[in-house]
PDB file of C-alpha atoms and ligand atoms in Angstrom:
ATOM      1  CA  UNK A   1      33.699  37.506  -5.998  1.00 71.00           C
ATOM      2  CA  UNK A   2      36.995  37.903  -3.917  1.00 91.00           C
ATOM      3  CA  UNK A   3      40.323  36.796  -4.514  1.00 98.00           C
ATOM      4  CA  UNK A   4      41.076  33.796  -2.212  1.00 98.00           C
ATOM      5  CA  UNK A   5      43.654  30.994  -2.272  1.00 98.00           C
ATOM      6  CA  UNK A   6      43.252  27.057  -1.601  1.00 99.00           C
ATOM      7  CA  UNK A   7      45.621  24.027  -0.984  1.00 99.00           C
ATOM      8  CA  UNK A   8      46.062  22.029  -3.482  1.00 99.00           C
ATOM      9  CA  UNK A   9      47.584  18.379  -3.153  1.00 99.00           C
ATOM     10  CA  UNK A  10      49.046  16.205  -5.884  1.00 99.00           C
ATOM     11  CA  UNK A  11      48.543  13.309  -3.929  1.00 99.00           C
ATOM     12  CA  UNK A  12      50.988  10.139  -3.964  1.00 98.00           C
ATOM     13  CA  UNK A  13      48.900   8.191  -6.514  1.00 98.00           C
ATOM     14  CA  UNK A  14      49.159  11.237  -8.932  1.00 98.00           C
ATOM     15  CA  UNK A  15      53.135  11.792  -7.897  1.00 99.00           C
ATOM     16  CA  UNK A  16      54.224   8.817  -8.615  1.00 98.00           C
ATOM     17  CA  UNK A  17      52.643   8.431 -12.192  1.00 98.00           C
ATOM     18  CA  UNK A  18      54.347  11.927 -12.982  1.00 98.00           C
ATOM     19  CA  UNK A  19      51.285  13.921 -12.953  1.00 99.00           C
ATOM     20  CA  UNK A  20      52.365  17.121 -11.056  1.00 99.00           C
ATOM     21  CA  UNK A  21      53.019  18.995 -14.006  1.00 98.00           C
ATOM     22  CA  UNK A  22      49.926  18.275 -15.737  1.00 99.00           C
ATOM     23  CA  UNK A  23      47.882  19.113 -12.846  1.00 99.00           C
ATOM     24  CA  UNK A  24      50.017  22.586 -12.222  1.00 99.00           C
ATOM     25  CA  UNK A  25      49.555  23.304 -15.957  1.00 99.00           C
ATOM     26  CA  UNK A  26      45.533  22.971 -15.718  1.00 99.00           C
ATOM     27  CA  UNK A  27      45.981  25.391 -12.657  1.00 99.00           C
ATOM     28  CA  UNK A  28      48.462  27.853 -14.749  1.00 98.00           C
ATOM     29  CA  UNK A  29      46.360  27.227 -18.306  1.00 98.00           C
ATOM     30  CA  UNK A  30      43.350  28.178 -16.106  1.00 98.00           C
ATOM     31  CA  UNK A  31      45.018  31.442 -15.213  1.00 98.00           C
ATOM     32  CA  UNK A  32      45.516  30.622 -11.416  1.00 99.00           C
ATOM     33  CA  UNK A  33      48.603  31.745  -9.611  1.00 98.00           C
ATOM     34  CA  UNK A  34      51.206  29.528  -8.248  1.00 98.00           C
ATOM     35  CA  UNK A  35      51.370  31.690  -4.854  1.00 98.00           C
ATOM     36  CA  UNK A  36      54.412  28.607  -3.285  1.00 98.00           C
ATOM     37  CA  UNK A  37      54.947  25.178  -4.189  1.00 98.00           C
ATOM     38  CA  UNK A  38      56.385  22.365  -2.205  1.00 98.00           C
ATOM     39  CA  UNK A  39      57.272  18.301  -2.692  1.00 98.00           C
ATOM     40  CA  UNK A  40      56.824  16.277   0.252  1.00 98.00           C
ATOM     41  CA  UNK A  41      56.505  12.790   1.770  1.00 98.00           C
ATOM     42  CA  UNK A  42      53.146  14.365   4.463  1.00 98.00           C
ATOM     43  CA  UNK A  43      53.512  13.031   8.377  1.00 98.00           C
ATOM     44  CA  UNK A  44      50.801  11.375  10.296  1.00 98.00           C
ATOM     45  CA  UNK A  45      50.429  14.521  12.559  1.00 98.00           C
ATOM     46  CA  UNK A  46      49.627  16.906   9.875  1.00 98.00           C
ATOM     47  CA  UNK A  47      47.294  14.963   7.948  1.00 98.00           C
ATOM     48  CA  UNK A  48      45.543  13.964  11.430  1.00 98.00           C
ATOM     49  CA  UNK A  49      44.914  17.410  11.235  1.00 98.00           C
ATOM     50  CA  UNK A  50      44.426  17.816   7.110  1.00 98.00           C
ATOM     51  CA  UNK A  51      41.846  15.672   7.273  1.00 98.00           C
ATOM     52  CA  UNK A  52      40.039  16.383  10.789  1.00 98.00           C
ATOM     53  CA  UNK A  53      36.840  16.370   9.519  1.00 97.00           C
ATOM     54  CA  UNK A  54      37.176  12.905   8.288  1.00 98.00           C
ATOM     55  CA  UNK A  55      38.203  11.392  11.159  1.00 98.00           C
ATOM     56  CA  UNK A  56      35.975   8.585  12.979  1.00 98.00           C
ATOM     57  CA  UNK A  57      34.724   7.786   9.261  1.00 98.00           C
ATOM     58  CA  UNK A  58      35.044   3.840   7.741  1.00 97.00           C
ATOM     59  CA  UNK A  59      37.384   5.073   5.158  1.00 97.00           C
ATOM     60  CA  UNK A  60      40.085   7.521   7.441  1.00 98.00           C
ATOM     61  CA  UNK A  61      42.762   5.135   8.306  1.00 98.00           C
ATOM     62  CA  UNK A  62      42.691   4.206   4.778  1.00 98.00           C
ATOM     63  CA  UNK A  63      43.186   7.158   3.601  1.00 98.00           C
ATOM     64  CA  UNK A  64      45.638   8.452   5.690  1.00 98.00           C
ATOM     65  CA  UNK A  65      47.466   5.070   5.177  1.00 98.00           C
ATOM     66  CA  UNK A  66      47.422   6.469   1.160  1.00 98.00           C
ATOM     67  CA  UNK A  67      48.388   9.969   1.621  1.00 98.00           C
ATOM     68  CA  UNK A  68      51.522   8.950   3.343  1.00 98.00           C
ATOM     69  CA  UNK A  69      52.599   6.341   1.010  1.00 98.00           C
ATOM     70  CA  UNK A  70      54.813   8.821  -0.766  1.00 98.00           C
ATOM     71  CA  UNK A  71      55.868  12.632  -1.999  1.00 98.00           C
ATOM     72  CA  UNK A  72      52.923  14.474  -2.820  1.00 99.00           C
ATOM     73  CA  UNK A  73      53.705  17.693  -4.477  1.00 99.00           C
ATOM     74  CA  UNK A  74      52.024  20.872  -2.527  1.00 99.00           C
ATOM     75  CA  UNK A  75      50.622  23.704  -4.170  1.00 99.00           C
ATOM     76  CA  UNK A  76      49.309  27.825  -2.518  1.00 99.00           C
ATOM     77  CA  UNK A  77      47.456  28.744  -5.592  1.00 99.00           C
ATOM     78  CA  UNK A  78      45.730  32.365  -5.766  1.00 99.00           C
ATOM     79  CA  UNK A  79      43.175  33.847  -7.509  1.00 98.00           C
ATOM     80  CA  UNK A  80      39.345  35.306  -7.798  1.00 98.00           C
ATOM     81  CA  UNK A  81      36.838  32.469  -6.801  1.00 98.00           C
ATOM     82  CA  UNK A  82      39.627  29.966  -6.976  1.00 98.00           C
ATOM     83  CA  UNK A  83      38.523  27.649  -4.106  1.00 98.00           C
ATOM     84  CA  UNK A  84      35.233  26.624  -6.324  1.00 98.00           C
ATOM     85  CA  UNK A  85      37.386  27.094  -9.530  1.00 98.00           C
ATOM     86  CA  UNK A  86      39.830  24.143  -8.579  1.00 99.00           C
ATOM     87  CA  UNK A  87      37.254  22.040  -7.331  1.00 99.00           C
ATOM     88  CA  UNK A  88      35.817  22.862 -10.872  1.00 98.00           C
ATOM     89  CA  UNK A  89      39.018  21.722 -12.593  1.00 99.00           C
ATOM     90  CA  UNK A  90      39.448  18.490 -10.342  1.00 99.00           C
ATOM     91  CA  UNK A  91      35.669  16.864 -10.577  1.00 98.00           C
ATOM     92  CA  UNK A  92      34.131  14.844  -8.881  1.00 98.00           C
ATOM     93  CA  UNK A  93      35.488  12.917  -5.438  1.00 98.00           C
ATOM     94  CA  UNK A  94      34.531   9.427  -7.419  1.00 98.00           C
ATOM     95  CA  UNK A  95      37.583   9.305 -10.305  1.00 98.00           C
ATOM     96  CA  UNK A  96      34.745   6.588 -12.165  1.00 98.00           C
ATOM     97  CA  UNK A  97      31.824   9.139 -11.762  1.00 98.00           C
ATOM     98  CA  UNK A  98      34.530  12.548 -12.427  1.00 98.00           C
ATOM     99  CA  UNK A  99      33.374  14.239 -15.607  1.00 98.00           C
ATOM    100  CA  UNK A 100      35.965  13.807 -19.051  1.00 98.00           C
ATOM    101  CA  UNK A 101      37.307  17.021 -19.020  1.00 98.00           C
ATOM    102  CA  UNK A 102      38.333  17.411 -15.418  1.00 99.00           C
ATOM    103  CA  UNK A 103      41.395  16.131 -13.593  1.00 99.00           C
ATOM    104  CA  UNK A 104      40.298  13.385 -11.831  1.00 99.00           C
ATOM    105  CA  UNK A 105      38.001  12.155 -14.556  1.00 98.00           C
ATOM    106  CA  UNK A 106      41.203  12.358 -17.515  1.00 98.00           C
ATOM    107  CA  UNK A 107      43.807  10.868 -14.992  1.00 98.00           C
ATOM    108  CA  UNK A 108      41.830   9.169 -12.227  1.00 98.00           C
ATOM    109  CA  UNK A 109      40.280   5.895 -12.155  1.00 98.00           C
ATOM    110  CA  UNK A 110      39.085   3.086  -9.677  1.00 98.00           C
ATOM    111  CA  UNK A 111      42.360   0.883  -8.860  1.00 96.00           C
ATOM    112  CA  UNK A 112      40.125  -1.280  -6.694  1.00 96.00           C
ATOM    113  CA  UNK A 113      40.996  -0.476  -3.211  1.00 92.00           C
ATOM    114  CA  UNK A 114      39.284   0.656  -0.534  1.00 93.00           C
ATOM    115  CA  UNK A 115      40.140   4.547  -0.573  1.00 97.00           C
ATOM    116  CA  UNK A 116      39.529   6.576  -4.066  1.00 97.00           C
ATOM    117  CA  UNK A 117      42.592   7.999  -5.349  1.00 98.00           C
ATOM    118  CA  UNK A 118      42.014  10.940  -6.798  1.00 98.00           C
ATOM    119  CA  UNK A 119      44.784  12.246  -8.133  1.00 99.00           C
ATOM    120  CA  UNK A 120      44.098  15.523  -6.357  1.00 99.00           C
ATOM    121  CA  UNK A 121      42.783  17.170  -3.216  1.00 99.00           C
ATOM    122  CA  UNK A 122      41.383  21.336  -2.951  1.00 99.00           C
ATOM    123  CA  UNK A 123      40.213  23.121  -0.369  1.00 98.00           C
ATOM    124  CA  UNK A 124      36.638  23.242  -0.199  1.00 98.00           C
ATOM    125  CA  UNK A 125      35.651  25.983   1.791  1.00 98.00           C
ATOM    126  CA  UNK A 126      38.150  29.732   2.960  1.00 98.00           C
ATOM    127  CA  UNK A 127      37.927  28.312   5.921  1.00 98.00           C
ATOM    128  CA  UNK A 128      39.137  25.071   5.140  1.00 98.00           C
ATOM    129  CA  UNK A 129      41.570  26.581   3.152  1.00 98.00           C
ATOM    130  CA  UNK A 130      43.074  28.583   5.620  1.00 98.00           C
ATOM    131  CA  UNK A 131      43.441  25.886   8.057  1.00 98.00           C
ATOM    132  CA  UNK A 132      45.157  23.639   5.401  1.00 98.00           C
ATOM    133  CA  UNK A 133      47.324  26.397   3.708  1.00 98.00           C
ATOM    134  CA  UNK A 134      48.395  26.660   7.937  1.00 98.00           C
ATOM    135  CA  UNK A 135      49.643  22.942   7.965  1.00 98.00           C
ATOM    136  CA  UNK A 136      51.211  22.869   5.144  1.00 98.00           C
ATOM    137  CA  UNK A 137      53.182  26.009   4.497  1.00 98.00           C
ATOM    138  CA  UNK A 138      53.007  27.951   7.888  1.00 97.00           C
ATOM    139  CA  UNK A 139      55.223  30.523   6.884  1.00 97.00           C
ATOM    140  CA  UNK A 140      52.774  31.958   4.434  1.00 96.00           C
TER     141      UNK A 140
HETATM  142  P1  DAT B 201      37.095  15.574  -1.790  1.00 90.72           P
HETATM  143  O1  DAT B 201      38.542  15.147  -1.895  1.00 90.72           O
HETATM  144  O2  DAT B 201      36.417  15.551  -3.117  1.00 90.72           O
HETATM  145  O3  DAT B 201      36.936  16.872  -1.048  1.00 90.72           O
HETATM  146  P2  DAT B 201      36.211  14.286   0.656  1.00 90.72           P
HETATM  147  O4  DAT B 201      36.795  15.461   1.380  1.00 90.72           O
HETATM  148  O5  DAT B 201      34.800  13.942   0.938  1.00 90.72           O
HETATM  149  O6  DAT B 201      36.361  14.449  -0.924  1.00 90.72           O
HETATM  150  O7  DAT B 201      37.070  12.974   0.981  1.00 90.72           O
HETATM  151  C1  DAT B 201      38.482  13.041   1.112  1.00 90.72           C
HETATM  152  C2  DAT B 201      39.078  11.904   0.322  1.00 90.72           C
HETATM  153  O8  DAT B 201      38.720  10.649   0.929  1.00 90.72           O
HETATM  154  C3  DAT B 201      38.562  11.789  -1.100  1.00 90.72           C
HETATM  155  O9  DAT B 201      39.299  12.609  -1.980  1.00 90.72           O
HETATM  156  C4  DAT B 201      38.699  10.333  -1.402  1.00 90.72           C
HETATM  157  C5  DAT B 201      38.455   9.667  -0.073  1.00 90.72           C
HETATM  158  N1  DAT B 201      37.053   9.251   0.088  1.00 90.72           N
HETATM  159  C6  DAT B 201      35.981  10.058   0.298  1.00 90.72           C
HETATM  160  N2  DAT B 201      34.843   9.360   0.436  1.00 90.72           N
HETATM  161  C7  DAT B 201      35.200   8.057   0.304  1.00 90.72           C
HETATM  162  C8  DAT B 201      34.486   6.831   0.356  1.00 90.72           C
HETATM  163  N3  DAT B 201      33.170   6.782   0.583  1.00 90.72           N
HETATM  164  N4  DAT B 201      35.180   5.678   0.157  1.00 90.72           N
HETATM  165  C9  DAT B 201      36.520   5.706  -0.061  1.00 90.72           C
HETATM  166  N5  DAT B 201      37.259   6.830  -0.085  1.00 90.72           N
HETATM  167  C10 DAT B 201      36.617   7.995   0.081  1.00 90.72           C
HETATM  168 MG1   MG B 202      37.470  17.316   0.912  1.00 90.72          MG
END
């Protein structure tokens, strides 16, 4: 057990239907810390390199077409095991298939496109998390 940190991104689907706070309050009621905390509309460059690992796949220019439809609201949150503890607290990637109980399965659902939104992304790995806490909030 160490104490690690991971991105976390209220993405634009879950901006615009006002769900920031209830997301932050899952991460506070869990007992995660809010290490820095940012609202922004993301740029093609950074989440080129966000989501590097996806790139080449059928559904990438989708989904970078989605995540920079609008504000997402940007979250450093800090604490032990937290990488596997968010991903815990957001379910599954699928909002249909997402457990009740979790984020994406109490707020998500299938709008019918062609990229699932989610409501939420989290690091899924310290490295990954390091690299993405790097493009969004490089001061830290
Ligand atoms: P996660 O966000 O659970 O880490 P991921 O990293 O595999 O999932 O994918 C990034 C995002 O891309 C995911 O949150 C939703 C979208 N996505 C993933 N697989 C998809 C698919 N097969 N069809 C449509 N969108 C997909
Ligand atoms: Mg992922």
């Amino acid at each position: 057990m160490s104490i690690e940190r991971s991105l976390v991104l209220v993405k634009p689907d879950g901006f615009r239907r006002g769900l920031s706070g209830e997301v932050l309050r899952r991460i506070e009621s869990k007992g995660y810390l809010l290490v820095d905390l940012a609202v922004l509309t993301p740029t093609r460059e950074q989440l080129a390199a966000h989501y590097v690992e996806h790139q080449g796949k059928s559904f990438y220019e989708g989904l970078v077409e989605f995540m920079c439809s609008g504000r997402v609201t940007a979250a450093v949150i800090e604490g032990q095991d937290c990488i596997a503890g968010f991903r815990s607290l957001a379910g599954a990637t699928d909002p249909t298939k997402a457990a009740p109980g979790t984020i994406r399965g109490d707020l998500g659902r299938d709008w019918g496109g062609e990229v699932q939104q989610n409501v939420v992304h989290g690091s899924d790995s310290p490295k990954s998390a390091a690299r993405e806490i790097a493009i969004w909030f490089p001061h830290l």
